[in-house]
Short mmCIF file of C-alpha atoms in Angstrom, two decimals:
data_model
loop_
_atom_site.label_atom_id
_atom_site.label_comp_id
_atom_site.label_asym_id
_atom_site.label_seq_id
_atom_site.Cartn_x
_atom_site.Cartn_y
_atom_site.Cartn_z
CA MET A 1 47.65 -37.63 79.74
CA THR A 2 50.68 -40.09 80.26
CA LEU A 3 53.96 -38.60 78.84
CA PHE A 4 57.16 -40.58 78.54
CA ASP A 5 60.37 -38.81 79.41
CA GLY A 6 61.32 -36.36 77.13
CA ILE A 7 57.91 -35.67 75.63
CA THR A 8 55.96 -32.71 76.11
CA ALA A 9 52.72 -31.61 75.31
CA ARG A 10 50.91 -27.92 74.39
CA LEU A 11 47.82 -26.59 72.78
CA ILE A 12 47.89 -24.55 69.39
CA ASP A 13 45.13 -22.03 68.70
CA THR A 14 44.42 -22.27 65.10
CA PRO A 15 41.23 -20.60 63.60
CA ARG A 16 39.43 -23.68 63.26
CA LEU A 17 40.18 -25.07 66.99
CA THR A 18 42.48 -25.68 69.97
CA VAL A 19 44.92 -28.71 68.68
CA ASN A 20 47.32 -30.65 71.20
CA ILE A 21 50.50 -31.62 70.02
CA LEU A 22 53.32 -33.75 71.64
CA GLU A 23 56.62 -32.66 70.81
CA ARG A 24 60.16 -33.34 72.11
CA GLU A 25 62.10 -31.44 74.56
CA GLY A 26 65.21 -29.79 73.40
CA ASP A 27 63.90 -29.82 69.51
CA ASP A 28 64.79 -26.82 67.61
CA ALA A 29 61.90 -24.97 66.46
CA ALA A 30 64.25 -23.34 63.63
CA THR A 31 64.70 -26.92 62.32
CA PRO A 32 64.18 -26.79 58.58
CA PRO A 33 61.21 -29.02 56.86
CA GLU A 34 63.43 -31.27 55.43
CA ARG A 35 64.24 -32.52 58.89
CA THR A 36 60.55 -32.17 60.61
CA VAL A 37 58.54 -34.96 60.78
CA VAL A 38 54.70 -34.87 61.48
CA PHE A 39 53.03 -37.86 62.94
CA ILE A 40 48.84 -38.28 62.42
CA HIS A 41 47.39 -40.95 64.88
CA GLY A 42 44.41 -43.42 63.87
CA ASN A 43 41.09 -43.88 64.93
CA GLY A 44 40.49 -45.11 68.19
CA SER A 45 44.05 -43.46 69.46
CA SER A 46 45.80 -40.17 69.67
CA SER A 47 49.27 -39.15 69.86
CA LEU A 48 50.23 -40.98 72.67
CA PHE A 49 50.49 -43.72 70.70
CA TRP A 50 54.09 -41.93 68.95
CA GLN A 51 55.76 -41.69 71.75
CA GLU A 52 58.31 -44.57 71.56
CA VAL A 53 59.19 -43.66 67.82
CA MET A 54 59.84 -39.99 69.11
CA GLN A 55 61.94 -40.71 71.42
CA ASP A 56 63.85 -42.88 69.53
CA LEU A 57 64.49 -40.68 66.17
CA PRO A 58 67.70 -38.88 65.92
CA HIS A 59 67.76 -35.63 67.93
CA ASP A 60 68.58 -33.31 64.92
CA LEU A 61 65.06 -34.04 63.27
CA ARG A 62 62.13 -31.90 64.95
CA VAL A 63 59.02 -34.76 65.47
CA ILE A 64 55.56 -33.26 66.26
CA ALA A 65 52.65 -35.86 66.74
CA ILE A 66 48.85 -33.89 66.36
CA ASP A 67 46.00 -35.01 68.30
CA LEU A 68 42.60 -34.88 65.53
CA ARG A 69 39.52 -33.47 66.46
CA GLY A 70 37.90 -35.52 68.98
CA TYR A 71 40.85 -37.59 70.11
CA GLY A 72 43.51 -37.04 72.90
CA GLY A 73 43.67 -33.45 74.26
CA THR A 74 42.25 -31.61 70.80
CA GLU A 75 39.07 -29.89 70.87
CA HIS A 76 36.13 -32.53 70.58
CA SER A 77 34.64 -30.56 67.30
CA PRO A 78 31.59 -32.39 65.74
CA ILE A 79 33.11 -33.70 62.15
CA ASP A 80 31.00 -33.17 58.72
CA ALA A 81 31.41 -36.50 57.09
CA THR A 82 30.34 -35.31 54.07
CA ARG A 83 33.90 -33.75 53.00
CA GLY A 84 35.73 -37.28 54.30
CA VAL A 85 38.34 -36.50 56.18
CA ARG A 86 38.75 -33.08 55.16
CA ASP A 87 37.90 -31.78 58.41
CA PHE A 88 40.93 -33.89 59.69
CA SER A 89 43.31 -32.71 57.26
CA ASP A 90 41.95 -29.06 57.16
CA ASP A 91 42.67 -28.89 61.05
CA VAL A 92 46.27 -30.23 60.06
CA ALA A 93 46.68 -27.34 57.63
CA ALA A 94 45.82 -24.98 60.22
CA THR A 95 47.95 -26.52 63.01
CA MET A 96 50.98 -26.48 60.37
CA GLU A 97 50.52 -22.69 59.57
CA ALA A 98 50.47 -21.91 63.19
CA LEU A 99 53.68 -23.26 63.84
CA ALA A 100 54.81 -21.91 60.54
CA LEU A 101 55.97 -24.75 58.85
CA PRO A 102 55.30 -24.97 55.05
CA THR A 103 55.60 -28.49 54.65
CA ALA A 104 57.24 -31.61 56.33
CA HIS A 105 57.56 -35.12 56.29
CA PHE A 106 54.42 -36.67 56.88
CA VAL A 107 53.56 -40.08 58.73
CA GLY A 108 49.85 -41.55 58.80
CA TRP A 109 48.83 -44.69 60.73
CA SER A 110 45.47 -46.15 59.60
CA MET A 111 42.85 -43.42 59.32
CA GLY A 112 45.91 -41.08 59.87
CA GLY A 113 47.01 -42.34 56.63
CA GLY A 114 43.87 -41.08 54.86
CA VAL A 115 44.32 -38.00 56.15
CA VAL A 116 47.64 -37.49 54.87
CA MET A 117 46.78 -38.56 52.15
CA GLN A 118 44.41 -36.42 51.66
CA TYR A 119 46.58 -33.47 52.89
CA ALA A 120 48.85 -34.51 50.44
CA LEU A 121 46.06 -33.73 47.59
CA GLU A 122 45.83 -30.04 48.97
CA HIS A 123 49.34 -29.02 50.47
CA PRO A 124 52.60 -29.50 49.61
CA VAL A 125 54.46 -32.80 51.71
CA LEU A 126 58.02 -33.86 51.20
CA SER A 127 57.33 -37.67 51.80
CA LEU A 128 54.43 -39.87 53.01
CA THR A 129 54.96 -42.98 55.41
CA LEU A 130 51.40 -44.91 55.27
CA GLN A 131 51.32 -47.34 57.99
CA SER A 132 48.43 -49.73 57.68
CA PRO A 133 46.44 -46.84 55.70
CA VAL A 134 42.77 -47.02 54.86
CA SER A 135 42.23 -48.19 51.69
CA PRO A 136 42.46 -45.01 48.85
CA TYR A 137 38.58 -46.23 48.50
CA GLY A 138 37.57 -45.72 52.00
CA PHE A 139 36.81 -48.71 54.59
CA GLY A 140 34.27 -51.20 53.09
CA GLY A 141 31.74 -51.41 50.32
CA THR A 142 33.98 -51.67 47.21
CA ARG A 143 34.96 -53.69 45.14
CA ARG A 144 38.82 -54.41 43.97
CA ASP A 145 38.54 -51.64 41.37
CA GLY A 146 37.31 -48.93 43.66
CA SER A 147 33.60 -49.22 42.30
CA ARG A 148 30.93 -48.71 45.13
CA LEU A 149 28.64 -52.00 45.64
CA THR A 150 25.48 -49.90 46.39
CA ASP A 151 24.58 -46.69 45.88
CA ASP A 152 24.34 -45.93 49.61
CA ASP A 153 27.19 -47.54 50.75
CA ALA A 154 25.03 -50.31 52.86
CA GLY A 155 27.01 -51.85 55.98
CA THR A 156 29.60 -48.99 56.27
CA GLY A 157 29.85 -46.12 58.35
CA GLY A 158 28.51 -45.22 61.93
CA GLY A 159 26.46 -48.20 62.08
CA ALA A 160 29.11 -50.94 62.10
CA ALA A 161 30.44 -49.67 65.20
CA ASN A 162 29.94 -52.18 68.19
CA PRO A 163 27.50 -50.54 70.60
CA ASP A 164 29.19 -51.86 73.76
CA PHE A 165 32.46 -51.13 72.78
CA VAL A 166 31.11 -47.39 72.45
CA GLU A 167 29.72 -47.77 75.89
CA ARG A 168 32.85 -48.64 77.17
CA LEU A 169 35.17 -46.11 75.71
CA THR A 170 32.19 -43.60 77.14
CA ALA A 171 32.93 -44.99 80.70
CA ASN A 172 36.44 -44.83 79.95
CA ASP A 173 36.71 -48.93 80.63
CA THR A 174 40.07 -50.17 81.26
CA SER A 175 39.38 -53.57 82.42
CA ASP A 176 39.79 -56.84 80.41
CA GLU A 177 36.50 -58.53 81.42
CA ALA A 178 35.10 -58.27 77.76
CA PRO A 179 35.92 -58.80 74.15
CA THR A 180 34.48 -55.42 73.40
CA SER A 181 36.58 -53.64 76.46
CA PRO A 182 38.85 -50.99 74.72
CA ARG A 183 42.08 -53.26 76.33
CA ASN A 184 41.10 -56.19 74.57
CA VAL A 185 40.12 -54.60 71.08
CA PHE A 186 43.72 -53.56 71.34
CA ARG A 187 44.97 -56.95 72.05
CA SER A 188 42.97 -58.64 69.59
CA GLY A 189 42.99 -55.69 66.59
CA TYR A 190 45.43 -53.55 67.05
CA VAL A 191 48.68 -55.87 67.13
CA ALA A 192 49.42 -59.83 66.69
CA ALA A 193 49.33 -62.40 69.06
CA GLY A 194 52.27 -62.46 71.40
CA TYR A 195 52.88 -58.65 71.48
CA THR A 196 53.05 -57.15 74.85
CA SER A 197 54.09 -54.21 76.21
CA GLU A 198 54.88 -52.24 79.48
CA HIS A 199 53.01 -49.56 78.20
CA GLU A 200 49.53 -51.10 77.43
CA ASP A 201 47.80 -48.57 80.13
CA VAL A 202 49.34 -45.88 78.47
CA TRP A 203 47.88 -47.55 74.57
CA VAL A 204 44.49 -48.04 76.41
CA GLU A 205 44.29 -44.62 78.16
CA SER A 206 44.96 -43.33 74.47
CA ILE A 207 42.22 -45.44 72.92
CA ASN A 208 39.63 -44.38 75.56
CA SER A 209 40.92 -40.31 74.40
CA THR A 210 38.30 -41.03 71.64
CA SER A 211 34.98 -38.81 72.02
CA THR A 212 31.87 -40.39 71.77
CA ALA A 213 29.82 -37.13 71.70
CA THR A 214 27.44 -36.45 69.00
CA GLY A 215 29.59 -35.78 65.77
CA ASN A 216 32.51 -37.85 66.96
CA TYR A 217 33.12 -41.46 67.47
CA PRO A 218 31.19 -43.52 65.88
CA GLY A 219 28.94 -40.97 64.05
CA ASP A 220 25.28 -41.72 63.07
CA SER A 221 23.41 -44.46 60.23
CA VAL A 222 20.60 -44.13 58.40
CA PRO A 223 18.14 -47.31 57.60
CA SER A 224 18.94 -49.15 54.17
CA GLU A 225 16.85 -51.52 52.06
CA ASN A 226 20.31 -53.01 51.21
CA TRP A 227 22.06 -55.74 53.30
CA PRO A 228 23.08 -55.74 56.46
CA GLY A 229 20.08 -53.02 56.84
CA PHE A 230 21.99 -49.51 57.41
CA ALA A 231 24.20 -47.10 55.58
CA PRO A 232 26.44 -44.05 56.79
CA GLY A 233 25.06 -40.64 58.23
CA ARG A 234 26.68 -37.69 57.52
CA VAL A 235 28.58 -36.73 60.55
CA GLY A 236 31.08 -38.54 62.84
CA VAL A 237 34.32 -40.57 62.60
CA LEU A 238 33.32 -44.02 60.83
CA ASN A 239 31.18 -41.77 58.09
CA THR A 240 34.30 -40.18 57.06
CA MET A 241 35.74 -43.05 55.45
CA ALA A 242 32.54 -44.25 53.98
CA PRO A 243 33.25 -44.44 50.12
CA LYS A 244 30.84 -42.28 49.05
CA TYR A 245 32.64 -39.41 50.84
CA PHE A 246 36.04 -41.00 50.81
CA ASP A 247 38.36 -41.10 47.75
CA THR A 248 42.44 -40.55 47.94
CA SER A 249 43.13 -42.28 44.94
CA GLY A 250 44.02 -39.17 43.28
CA ILE A 251 47.43 -39.04 44.88
CA VAL A 252 48.44 -40.89 41.28
CA ASP A 253 48.06 -37.66 40.04
CA LEU A 254 49.96 -35.81 42.16
CA ASP A 255 52.94 -33.42 40.48
CA PRO A 256 55.72 -33.43 42.18
CA LYS A 257 55.43 -37.07 43.51
CA PRO A 258 56.48 -37.25 47.29
CA PRO A 259 58.68 -40.76 47.72
CA VAL A 260 55.85 -42.79 49.60
CA LEU A 261 56.76 -45.80 52.07
CA TRP A 262 53.75 -48.19 52.81
CA ILE A 263 54.49 -50.52 55.74
CA HIS A 264 52.02 -52.85 57.25
CA GLY A 265 51.57 -56.27 58.84
CA ASN A 266 50.43 -59.17 57.40
CA ASP A 267 48.48 -60.44 60.36
CA ASP A 268 46.43 -57.01 60.35
CA ALA A 269 43.17 -57.93 61.69
CA ILE A 270 41.88 -54.11 60.91
CA VAL A 271 43.03 -52.96 57.57
CA SER A 272 43.39 -56.30 55.27
CA ASP A 273 41.97 -58.31 52.32
CA GLY A 274 39.59 -59.91 54.74
CA SER A 275 39.27 -57.45 57.64
CA PHE A 276 37.37 -58.57 61.01
CA TYR A 277 35.94 -55.06 60.96
CA ASP A 278 34.23 -55.19 57.38
CA TYR A 279 30.87 -56.15 57.73
CA ASN A 280 31.02 -58.16 54.39
CA HIS A 281 33.68 -60.28 55.21
CA LEU A 282 32.04 -60.91 58.62
CA GLY A 283 28.69 -61.89 56.83
CA ALA A 284 30.96 -64.48 54.50
CA LEU A 285 31.96 -65.93 57.87
CA GLY A 286 28.56 -66.41 59.06
CA ILE A 287 29.33 -63.99 62.13
CA VAL A 288 26.86 -61.58 60.54
CA PRO A 289 23.50 -63.33 59.39
CA GLY A 290 21.64 -62.95 56.35
CA TRP A 291 24.85 -62.49 53.97
CA PRO A 292 23.63 -62.33 50.27
CA GLY A 293 27.05 -63.61 48.86
CA ALA A 294 30.04 -62.81 47.54
CA ASP A 295 28.53 -61.41 44.31
CA ILE A 296 26.47 -58.63 45.89
CA ALA A 297 28.57 -58.14 48.95
CA PRO A 298 32.10 -59.08 48.55
CA ALA A 299 34.64 -58.37 51.32
CA GLN A 300 36.73 -55.25 50.44
CA GLU A 301 40.33 -56.12 49.52
CA MET A 302 41.75 -53.26 51.35
CA VAL A 303 45.32 -53.95 51.16
CA SER A 304 45.30 -55.34 47.06
CA GLN A 305 43.43 -51.72 46.41
CA THR A 306 46.48 -49.71 48.32
CA ARG A 307 48.51 -51.65 46.25
CA ASP A 308 47.09 -51.20 42.92
CA VAL A 309 46.95 -47.37 43.64
CA LEU A 310 50.74 -47.06 44.35
CA GLY A 311 51.64 -49.33 41.87
CA GLU A 312 50.15 -46.85 39.49
CA TYR A 313 51.90 -43.92 41.39
CA ALA A 314 55.10 -45.76 40.62
CA ALA A 315 54.11 -46.53 37.24
CA ARG A 316 53.51 -42.63 36.80
CA GLY A 317 56.65 -41.81 38.15
CA GLY A 318 56.57 -41.86 41.85
CA GLU A 319 58.77 -43.68 44.15
CA VAL A 320 56.91 -46.33 46.33
CA THR A 321 58.36 -48.97 48.83
CA GLU A 322 56.35 -51.34 50.54
CA ILE A 323 57.12 -53.28 53.21
CA ALA A 324 55.38 -56.37 54.48
CA LEU A 325 55.95 -57.80 57.98
CA ASP A 326 55.33 -61.28 58.86
CA GLY A 327 53.46 -61.62 62.08
CA VAL A 328 52.94 -58.03 62.92
CA GLY A 329 49.38 -56.80 63.20
CA HIS A 330 47.99 -53.13 62.70
CA THR A 331 50.97 -51.22 64.54
CA ALA A 332 54.29 -51.98 63.30
CA HIS A 333 55.84 -49.04 64.82
CA LEU A 334 55.23 -50.85 68.32
CA GLU A 335 55.58 -54.13 67.30
CA ARG A 336 58.89 -53.68 64.92
CA PRO A 337 60.24 -50.48 66.13
CA ALA A 338 63.55 -50.80 64.72
CA GLU A 339 62.30 -51.89 60.90
CA PHE A 340 60.07 -48.86 61.14
CA ARG A 341 62.84 -46.47 62.42
CA HIS A 342 64.74 -47.63 59.56
CA GLU A 343 62.46 -47.47 56.83
CA LEU A 344 61.16 -43.72 57.88
CA LEU A 345 64.68 -42.22 58.06
CA ARG A 346 65.52 -43.89 54.46
CA ILE A 347 61.98 -42.38 53.20
CA ILE A 348 62.90 -38.98 54.41
CA GLY A 349 66.30 -39.06 53.08
CA TYR A 350 68.25 -38.82 56.54
CA VAL A 351 71.84 -38.57 56.51
CA GLY A 352 73.34 -37.94 59.82
CA PRO A 353 75.25 -39.35 62.95
CA SER A 354 72.36 -41.67 64.02
CA ALA A 355 71.83 -43.39 60.76
CA ASP A 356 71.00 -47.12 60.81
CA PRO A 357 73.61 -48.99 59.67
CA ALA A 358 71.83 -51.90 58.03
CA PRO A 359 68.11 -52.34 56.68
CA PRO A 360 65.62 -55.00 58.18
CA THR A 361 65.90 -58.83 58.19
CA GLU A 362 62.15 -58.79 56.47
CA ALA A 363 61.15 -59.48 53.09
CA ILE A 364 60.84 -55.94 51.22
CA ILE A 365 59.09 -54.96 48.32
CA ILE A 366 60.33 -51.88 46.02
CA ARG A 367 58.28 -50.17 43.29
CA SER A 368 59.30 -47.07 41.90
CA ALA A 369 59.55 -45.13 38.70
CA ASP A 370 62.90 -46.96 37.59
#
């Protein structure tokens, strides 16, 4: 595990499993929850992706990044997908209890956004920062209003993974010899064109920490009579986000409602209204043959669904800020770190010597109860 200066790792034993977390040297364990930030990564990543942000945040905060099960240094326990992402959120709850943290500010990226939304449905949180989150209705297989396209969620779940990518994960491939190598998937899917980083090897290391053991990534599938011929199974990562198992739209009913920051890139290839990881969108493009048409298998409008749900959250009294960044892909915290830091500090209500003096230059869309 490649750790940046000032970042440390340790294992936390919980009644559920052993969890790896990253912390900063010198952070005070007695820091109150109001100044504690917990980072949750997404699919195909780990806590390593948060290290630059952790380094850059003010040192009167306590920051913690958690590896989900099957990623990074956390135990590779199997995932019961019929619970949606609750295996993940329950692991986070067990880790918080082991750390004697009753609550904190939570940051969730991609699938991790779904995990922190699920966590917030069951536990108190001080704020939610959602970076390019999975739609509140899951990944794939739904119309704009969240209604499911088929009874078996055809085209979603474990069967949607690229087999060659899975093989390369298993082999810890660090090359750029194929479009499906983890390095090239990072370049084409995680970030927008033109992004470069001296730490790319670390980001690839993080992707390759994904466990492909049975019950982890990607998960099983079953045959379907509906196009494209497969449906989600019952175990593994991708099945947790199938719409029959995953629905966090109930956050609109939270009481009290923590403030929400939604930050995302307008050039996101993974989470968008035309995702290149959505089988129905790929069918519409002719990449997957036999597509039955938009009436039967429309692409999921992921960003619009999130905007609708968070709009309702605001209409019911919650504070919601949306930051949409042009020229940014799936990883705003890497691609636009200054904007990400500024908005994170704002949403957690940070006041201190390291507060950012000016807002970002990008357009900001703000909705709130006011």
